[in-house]
PDB file of C-alpha atoms in Angstrom:
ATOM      1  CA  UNK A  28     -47.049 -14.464 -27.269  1.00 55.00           C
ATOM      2  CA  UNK A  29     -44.580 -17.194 -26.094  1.00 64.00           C
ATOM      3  CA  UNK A  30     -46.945 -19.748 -25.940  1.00 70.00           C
ATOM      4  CA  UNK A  31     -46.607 -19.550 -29.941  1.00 67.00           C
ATOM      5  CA  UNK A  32     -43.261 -19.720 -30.345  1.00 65.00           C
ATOM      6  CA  UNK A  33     -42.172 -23.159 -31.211  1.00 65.00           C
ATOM      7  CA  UNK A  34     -38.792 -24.387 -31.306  1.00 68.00           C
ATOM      8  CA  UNK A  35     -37.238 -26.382 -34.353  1.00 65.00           C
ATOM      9  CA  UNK A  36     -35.456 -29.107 -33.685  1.00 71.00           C
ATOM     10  CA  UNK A  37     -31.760 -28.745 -35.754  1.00 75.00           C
ATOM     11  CA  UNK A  38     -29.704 -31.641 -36.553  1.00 79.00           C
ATOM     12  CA  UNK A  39     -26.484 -30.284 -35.551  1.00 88.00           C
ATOM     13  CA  UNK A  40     -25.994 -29.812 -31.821  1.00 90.00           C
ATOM     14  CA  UNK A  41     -24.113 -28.298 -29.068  1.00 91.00           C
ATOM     15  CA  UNK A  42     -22.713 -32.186 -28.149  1.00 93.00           C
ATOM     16  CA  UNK A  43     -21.585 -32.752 -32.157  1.00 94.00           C
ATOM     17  CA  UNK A  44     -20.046 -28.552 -32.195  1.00 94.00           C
ATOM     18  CA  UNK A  45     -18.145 -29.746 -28.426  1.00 95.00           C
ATOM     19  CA  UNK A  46     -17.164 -32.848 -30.057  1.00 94.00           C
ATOM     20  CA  UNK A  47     -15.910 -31.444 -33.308  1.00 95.00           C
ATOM     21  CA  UNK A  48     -14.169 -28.676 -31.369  1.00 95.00           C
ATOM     22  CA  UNK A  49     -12.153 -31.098 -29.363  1.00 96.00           C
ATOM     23  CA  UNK A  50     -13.184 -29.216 -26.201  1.00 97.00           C
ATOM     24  CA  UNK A  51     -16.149 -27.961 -24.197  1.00 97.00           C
ATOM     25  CA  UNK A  52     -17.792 -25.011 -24.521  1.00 97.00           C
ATOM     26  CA  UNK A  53     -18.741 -22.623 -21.222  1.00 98.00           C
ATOM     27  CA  UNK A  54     -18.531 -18.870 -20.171  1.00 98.00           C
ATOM     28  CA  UNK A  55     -15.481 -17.102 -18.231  1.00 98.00           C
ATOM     29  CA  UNK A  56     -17.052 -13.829 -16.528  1.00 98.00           C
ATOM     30  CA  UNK A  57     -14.709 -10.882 -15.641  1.00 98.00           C
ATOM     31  CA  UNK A  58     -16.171  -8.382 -13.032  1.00 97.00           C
ATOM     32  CA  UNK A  59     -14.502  -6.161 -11.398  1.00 97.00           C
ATOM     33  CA  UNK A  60     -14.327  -2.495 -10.613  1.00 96.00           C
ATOM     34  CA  UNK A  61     -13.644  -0.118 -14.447  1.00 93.00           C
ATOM     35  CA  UNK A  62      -9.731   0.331 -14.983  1.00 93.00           C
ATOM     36  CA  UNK A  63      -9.237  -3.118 -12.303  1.00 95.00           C
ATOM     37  CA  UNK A  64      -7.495  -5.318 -15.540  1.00 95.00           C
ATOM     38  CA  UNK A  65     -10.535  -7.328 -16.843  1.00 95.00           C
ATOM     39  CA  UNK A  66     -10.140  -6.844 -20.284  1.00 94.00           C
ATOM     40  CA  UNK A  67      -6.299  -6.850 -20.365  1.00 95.00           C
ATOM     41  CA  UNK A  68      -6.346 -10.654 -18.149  1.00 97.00           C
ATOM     42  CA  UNK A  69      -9.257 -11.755 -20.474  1.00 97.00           C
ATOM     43  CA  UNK A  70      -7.637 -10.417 -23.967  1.00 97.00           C
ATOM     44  CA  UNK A  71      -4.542 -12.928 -22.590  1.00 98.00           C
ATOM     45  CA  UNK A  72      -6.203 -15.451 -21.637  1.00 98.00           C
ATOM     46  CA  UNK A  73      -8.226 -15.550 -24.463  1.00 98.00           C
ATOM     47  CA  UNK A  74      -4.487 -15.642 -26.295  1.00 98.00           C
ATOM     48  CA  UNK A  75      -3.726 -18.485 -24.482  1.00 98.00           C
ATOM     49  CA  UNK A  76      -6.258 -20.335 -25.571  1.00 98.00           C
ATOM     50  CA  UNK A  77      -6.566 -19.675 -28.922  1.00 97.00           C
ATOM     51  CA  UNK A  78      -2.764 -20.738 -29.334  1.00 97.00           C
ATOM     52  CA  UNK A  79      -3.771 -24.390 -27.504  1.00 96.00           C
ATOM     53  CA  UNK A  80      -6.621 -24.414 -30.865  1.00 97.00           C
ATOM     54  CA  UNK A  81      -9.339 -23.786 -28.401  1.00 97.00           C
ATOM     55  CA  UNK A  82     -12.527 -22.016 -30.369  1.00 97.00           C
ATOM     56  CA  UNK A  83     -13.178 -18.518 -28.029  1.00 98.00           C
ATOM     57  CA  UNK A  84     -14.687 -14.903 -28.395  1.00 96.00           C
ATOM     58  CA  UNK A  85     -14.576 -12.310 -26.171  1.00 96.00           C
ATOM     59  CA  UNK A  86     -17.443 -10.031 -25.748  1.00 95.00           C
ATOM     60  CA  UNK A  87     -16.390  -6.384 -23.683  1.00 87.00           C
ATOM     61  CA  UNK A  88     -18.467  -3.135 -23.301  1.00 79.00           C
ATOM     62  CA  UNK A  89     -17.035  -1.619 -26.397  1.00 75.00           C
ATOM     63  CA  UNK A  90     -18.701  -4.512 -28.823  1.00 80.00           C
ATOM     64  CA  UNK A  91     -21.614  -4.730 -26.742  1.00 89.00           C
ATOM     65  CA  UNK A  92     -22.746  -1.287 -26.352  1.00 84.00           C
ATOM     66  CA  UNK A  93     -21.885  -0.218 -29.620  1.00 87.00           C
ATOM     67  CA  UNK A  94     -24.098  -2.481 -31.176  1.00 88.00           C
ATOM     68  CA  UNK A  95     -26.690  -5.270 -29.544  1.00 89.00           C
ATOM     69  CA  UNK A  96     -27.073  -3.207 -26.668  1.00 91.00           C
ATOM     70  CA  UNK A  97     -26.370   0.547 -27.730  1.00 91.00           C
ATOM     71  CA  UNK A  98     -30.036   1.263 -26.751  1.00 92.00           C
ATOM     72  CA  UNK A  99     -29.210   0.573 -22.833  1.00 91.00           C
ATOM     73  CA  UNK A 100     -27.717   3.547 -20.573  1.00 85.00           C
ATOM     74  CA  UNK A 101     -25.977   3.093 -17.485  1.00 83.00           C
ATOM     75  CA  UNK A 102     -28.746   3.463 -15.116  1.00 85.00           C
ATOM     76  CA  UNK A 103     -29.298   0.473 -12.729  1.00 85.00           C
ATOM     77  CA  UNK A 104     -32.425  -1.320 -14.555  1.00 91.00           C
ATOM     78  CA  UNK A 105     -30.217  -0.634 -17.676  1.00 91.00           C
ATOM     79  CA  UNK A 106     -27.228  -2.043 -16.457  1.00 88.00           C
ATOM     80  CA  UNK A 107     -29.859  -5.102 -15.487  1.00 92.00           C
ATOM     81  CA  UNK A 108     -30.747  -5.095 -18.740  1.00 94.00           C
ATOM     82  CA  UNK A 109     -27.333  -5.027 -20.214  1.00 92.00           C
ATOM     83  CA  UNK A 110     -26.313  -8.086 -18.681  1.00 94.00           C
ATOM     84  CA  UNK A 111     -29.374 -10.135 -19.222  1.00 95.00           C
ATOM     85  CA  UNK A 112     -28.614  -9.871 -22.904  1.00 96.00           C
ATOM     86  CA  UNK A 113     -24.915 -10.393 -22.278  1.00 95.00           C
ATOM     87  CA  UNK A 114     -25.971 -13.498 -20.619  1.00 97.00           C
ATOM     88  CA  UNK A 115     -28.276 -14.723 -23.544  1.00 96.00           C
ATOM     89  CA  UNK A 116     -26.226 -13.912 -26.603  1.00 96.00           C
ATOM     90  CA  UNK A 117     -23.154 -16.057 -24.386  1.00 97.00           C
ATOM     91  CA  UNK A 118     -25.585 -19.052 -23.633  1.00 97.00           C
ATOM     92  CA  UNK A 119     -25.675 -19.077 -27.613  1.00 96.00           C
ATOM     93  CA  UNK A 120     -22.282 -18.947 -28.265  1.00 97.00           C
ATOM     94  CA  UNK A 121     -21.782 -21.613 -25.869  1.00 97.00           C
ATOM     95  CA  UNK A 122     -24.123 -23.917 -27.742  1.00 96.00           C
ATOM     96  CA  UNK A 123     -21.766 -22.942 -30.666  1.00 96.00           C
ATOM     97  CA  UNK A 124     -19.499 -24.560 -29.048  1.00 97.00           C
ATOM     98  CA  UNK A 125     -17.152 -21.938 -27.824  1.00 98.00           C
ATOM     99  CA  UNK A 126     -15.513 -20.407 -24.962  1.00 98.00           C
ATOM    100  CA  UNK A 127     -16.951 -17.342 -24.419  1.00 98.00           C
ATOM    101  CA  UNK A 128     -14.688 -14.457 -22.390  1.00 98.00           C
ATOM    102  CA  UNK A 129     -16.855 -11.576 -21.066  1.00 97.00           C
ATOM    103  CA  UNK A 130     -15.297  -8.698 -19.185  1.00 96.00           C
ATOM    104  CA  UNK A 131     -17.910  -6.473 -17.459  1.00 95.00           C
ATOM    105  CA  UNK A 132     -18.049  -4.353 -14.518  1.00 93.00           C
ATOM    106  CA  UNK A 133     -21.247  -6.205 -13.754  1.00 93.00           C
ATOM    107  CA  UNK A 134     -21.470  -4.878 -10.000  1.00 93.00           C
ATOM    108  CA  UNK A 135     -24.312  -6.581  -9.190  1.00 93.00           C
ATOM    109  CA  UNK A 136     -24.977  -9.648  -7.582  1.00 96.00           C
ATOM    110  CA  UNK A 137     -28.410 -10.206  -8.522  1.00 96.00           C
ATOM    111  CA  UNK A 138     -27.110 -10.009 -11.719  1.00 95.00           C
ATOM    112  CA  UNK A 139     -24.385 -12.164 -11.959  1.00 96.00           C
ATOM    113  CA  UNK A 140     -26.622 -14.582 -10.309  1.00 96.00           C
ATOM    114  CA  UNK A 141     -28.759 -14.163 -13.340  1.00 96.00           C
ATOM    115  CA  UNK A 142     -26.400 -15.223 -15.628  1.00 97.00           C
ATOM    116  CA  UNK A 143     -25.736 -18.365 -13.678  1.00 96.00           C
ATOM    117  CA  UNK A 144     -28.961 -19.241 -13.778  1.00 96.00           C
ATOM    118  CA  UNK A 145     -29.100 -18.208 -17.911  1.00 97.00           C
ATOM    119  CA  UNK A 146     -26.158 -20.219 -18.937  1.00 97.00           C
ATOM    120  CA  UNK A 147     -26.516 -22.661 -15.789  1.00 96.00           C
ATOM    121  CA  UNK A 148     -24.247 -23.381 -13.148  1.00 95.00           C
ATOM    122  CA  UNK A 149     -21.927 -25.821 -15.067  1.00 95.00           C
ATOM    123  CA  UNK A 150     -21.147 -23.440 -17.878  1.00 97.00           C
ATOM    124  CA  UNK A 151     -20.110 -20.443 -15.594  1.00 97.00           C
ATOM    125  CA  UNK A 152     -16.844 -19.710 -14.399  1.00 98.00           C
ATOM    126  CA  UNK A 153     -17.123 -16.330 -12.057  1.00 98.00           C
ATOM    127  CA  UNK A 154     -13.254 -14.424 -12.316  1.00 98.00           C
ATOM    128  CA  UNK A 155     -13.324 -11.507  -9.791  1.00 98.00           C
ATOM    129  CA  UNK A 156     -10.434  -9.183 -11.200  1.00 98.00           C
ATOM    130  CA  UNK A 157      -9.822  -7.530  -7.616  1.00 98.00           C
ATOM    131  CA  UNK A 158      -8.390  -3.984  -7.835  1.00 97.00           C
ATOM    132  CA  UNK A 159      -8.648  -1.528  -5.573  1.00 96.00           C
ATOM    133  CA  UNK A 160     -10.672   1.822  -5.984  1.00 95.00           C
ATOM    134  CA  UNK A 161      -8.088   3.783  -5.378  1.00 95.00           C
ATOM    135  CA  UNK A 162      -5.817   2.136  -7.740  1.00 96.00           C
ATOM    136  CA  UNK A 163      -8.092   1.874 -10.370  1.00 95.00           C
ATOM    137  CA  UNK A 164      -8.145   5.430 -10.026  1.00 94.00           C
ATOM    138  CA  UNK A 165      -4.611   5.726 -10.248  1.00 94.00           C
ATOM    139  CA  UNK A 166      -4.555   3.989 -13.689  1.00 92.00           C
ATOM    140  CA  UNK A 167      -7.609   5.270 -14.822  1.00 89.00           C
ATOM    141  CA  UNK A 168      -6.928   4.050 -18.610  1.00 83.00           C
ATOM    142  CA  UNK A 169      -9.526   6.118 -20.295  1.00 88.00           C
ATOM    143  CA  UNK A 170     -10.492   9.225 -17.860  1.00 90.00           C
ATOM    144  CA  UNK A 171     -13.685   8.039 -16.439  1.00 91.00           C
ATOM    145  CA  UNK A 172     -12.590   8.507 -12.898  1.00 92.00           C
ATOM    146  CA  UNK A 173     -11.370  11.934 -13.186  1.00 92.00           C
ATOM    147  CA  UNK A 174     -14.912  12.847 -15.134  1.00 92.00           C
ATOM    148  CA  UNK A 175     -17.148  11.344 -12.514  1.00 90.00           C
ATOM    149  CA  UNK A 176     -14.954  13.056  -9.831  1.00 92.00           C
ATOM    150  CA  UNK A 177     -15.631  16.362 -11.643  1.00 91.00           C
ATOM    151  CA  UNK A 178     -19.909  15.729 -11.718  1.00 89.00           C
ATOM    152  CA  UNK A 179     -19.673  14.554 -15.682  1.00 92.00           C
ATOM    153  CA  UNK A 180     -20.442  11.089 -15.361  1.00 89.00           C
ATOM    154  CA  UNK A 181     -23.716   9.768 -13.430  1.00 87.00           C
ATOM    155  CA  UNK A 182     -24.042   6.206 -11.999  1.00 85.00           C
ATOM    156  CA  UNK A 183     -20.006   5.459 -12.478  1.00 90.00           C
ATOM    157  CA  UNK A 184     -19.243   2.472 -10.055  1.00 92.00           C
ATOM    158  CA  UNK A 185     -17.086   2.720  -7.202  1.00 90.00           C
ATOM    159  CA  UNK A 186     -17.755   6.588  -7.245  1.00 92.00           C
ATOM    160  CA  UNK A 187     -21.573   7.215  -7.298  1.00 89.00           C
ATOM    161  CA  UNK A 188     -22.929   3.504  -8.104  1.00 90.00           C
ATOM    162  CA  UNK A 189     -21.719   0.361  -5.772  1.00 92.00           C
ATOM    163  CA  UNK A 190     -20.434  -2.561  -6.764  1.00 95.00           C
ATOM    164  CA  UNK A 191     -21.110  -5.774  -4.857  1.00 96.00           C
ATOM    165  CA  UNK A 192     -17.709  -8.375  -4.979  1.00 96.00           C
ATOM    166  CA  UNK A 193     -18.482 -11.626  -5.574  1.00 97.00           C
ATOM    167  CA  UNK A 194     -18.844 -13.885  -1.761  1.00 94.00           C
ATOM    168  CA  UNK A 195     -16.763 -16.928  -3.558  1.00 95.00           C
ATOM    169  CA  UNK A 196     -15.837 -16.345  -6.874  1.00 97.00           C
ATOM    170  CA  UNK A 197     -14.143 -19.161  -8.591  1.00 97.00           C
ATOM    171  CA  UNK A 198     -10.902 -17.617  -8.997  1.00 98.00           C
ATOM    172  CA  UNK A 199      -9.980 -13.979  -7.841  1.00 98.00           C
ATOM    173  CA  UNK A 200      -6.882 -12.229  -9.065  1.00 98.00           C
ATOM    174  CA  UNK A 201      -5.673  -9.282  -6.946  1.00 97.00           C
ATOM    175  CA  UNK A 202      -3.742  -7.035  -9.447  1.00 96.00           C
ATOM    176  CA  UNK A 203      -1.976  -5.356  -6.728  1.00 96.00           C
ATOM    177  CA  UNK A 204       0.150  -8.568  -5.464  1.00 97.00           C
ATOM    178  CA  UNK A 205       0.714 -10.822  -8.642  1.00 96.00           C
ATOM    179  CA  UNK A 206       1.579 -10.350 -12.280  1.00 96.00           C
ATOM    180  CA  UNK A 207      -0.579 -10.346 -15.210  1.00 96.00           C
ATOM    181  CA  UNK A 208       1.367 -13.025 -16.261  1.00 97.00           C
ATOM    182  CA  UNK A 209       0.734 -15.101 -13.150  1.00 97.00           C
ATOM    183  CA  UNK A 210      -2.547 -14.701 -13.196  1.00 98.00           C
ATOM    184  CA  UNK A 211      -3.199 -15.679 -17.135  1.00 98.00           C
ATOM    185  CA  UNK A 212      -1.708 -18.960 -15.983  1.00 98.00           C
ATOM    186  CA  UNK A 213      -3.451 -19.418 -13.066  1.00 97.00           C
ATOM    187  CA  UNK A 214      -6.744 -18.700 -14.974  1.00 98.00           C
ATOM    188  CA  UNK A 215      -5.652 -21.028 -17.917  1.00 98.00           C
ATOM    189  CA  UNK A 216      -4.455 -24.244 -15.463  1.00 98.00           C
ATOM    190  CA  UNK A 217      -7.696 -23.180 -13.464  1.00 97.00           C
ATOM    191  CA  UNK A 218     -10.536 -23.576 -16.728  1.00 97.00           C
ATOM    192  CA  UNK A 219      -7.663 -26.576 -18.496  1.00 97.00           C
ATOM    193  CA  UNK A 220      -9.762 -29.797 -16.785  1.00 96.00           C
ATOM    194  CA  UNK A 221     -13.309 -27.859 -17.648  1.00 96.00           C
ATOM    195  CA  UNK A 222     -12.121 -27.864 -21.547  1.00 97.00           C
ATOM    196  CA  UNK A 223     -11.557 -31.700 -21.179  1.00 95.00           C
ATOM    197  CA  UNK A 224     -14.346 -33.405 -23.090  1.00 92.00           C
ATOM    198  CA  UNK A 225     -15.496 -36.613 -20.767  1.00 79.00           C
ATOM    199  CA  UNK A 226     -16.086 -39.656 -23.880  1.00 54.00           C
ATOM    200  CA  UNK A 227     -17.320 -42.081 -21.194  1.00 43.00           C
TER     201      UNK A 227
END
């Protein structure tokens, strides 16, 4: 079937969108454990931005799952799945020209790898929010722990799925020792030189 499909050529592209934009255009990827602070950092950072004039969208499980990908369950070769399309819908957006922020649990490597490879190497910045299980627990901001303790949840990570932390993430904030404030700006002055469009 591929061998049919045959792309147009537009006359608008990804360099004229970066150039118009002022900025480049790449994806931020939250993983960490559910309840560890992804969305919260990426929701502020994504502030952040957008006050500087800097094009974004965030994609998170809730606009994901409720629509592109509400056919997918949470069984590993779903979860595969899940982020494979993630990664695809992003390396559009990024030819759009935007900054994309996506916050997934995303506990496997294989599949973060994936991504890399999907959007390529230069347009992926890897944010391990680092929480620990049993804080995460403690928090527990919408009472998935609790149900997966109790046998109501199947494949919930940290409790009867792994997750796999990144080896060397780009940047990795540890929630339990620094503020969300800190690490917003850390993130921000981090991703600040990769927005710099290079006219040479």
């Amino acid at each position: 079937m591929s061998k049919h499909i045959i792309s147009h050529s537009y006359q608008v592209a990804k360099k004229d969108r970066v150039q118009s934009n002022k900025h480049n255009s790449f994806l931020m990827w939250f993983t960490g454990l559910s309840g560890s602070g992804k969305s919260t950092i990426a929701n502020l950072v994504e502030k952040a931005l957008f006050e500087q004039g800097i094009k974004t969208y965030s994609l998170d499980g809730d606009n994901i799952r409720k629509g592109i990908n509400k056919d997918l369950s949470f069984a590993p070769e779903d979860r595969t799945e899940n982020i494979r399309r993630i990664a695809e819908v992003s390396n559009l957006m990024i030819d759009g020209g935007l900054v994309v922020l996506a916050a997934f649990v995303s506990p496997y490597k294989k599949d973060r790898e994936n991504i890399r490879t999907i959007v390529k190497d230069v347009n992926f910045v890897e944010i391990y929010i680092n929480t620990s299980l049993e804080e995460c627990e403690r928090r527990d901001v919408k009472g998935l722990y609790k149900k997966a303790r109790a046998g109501e949840i199947k494949n919930m990570t940290g409790i009867s799925a792994p997750y796999e932390a990144p080896d060397q993430p780009d940047i990795e904030i540890k929630t339990e020792l620094e503020s969300i404030d800190d690490s917003v700006k850390r993130i921000v002055d981090f991703i600040t030189p990769k927005l710099q469009l290079n006219n040479g």
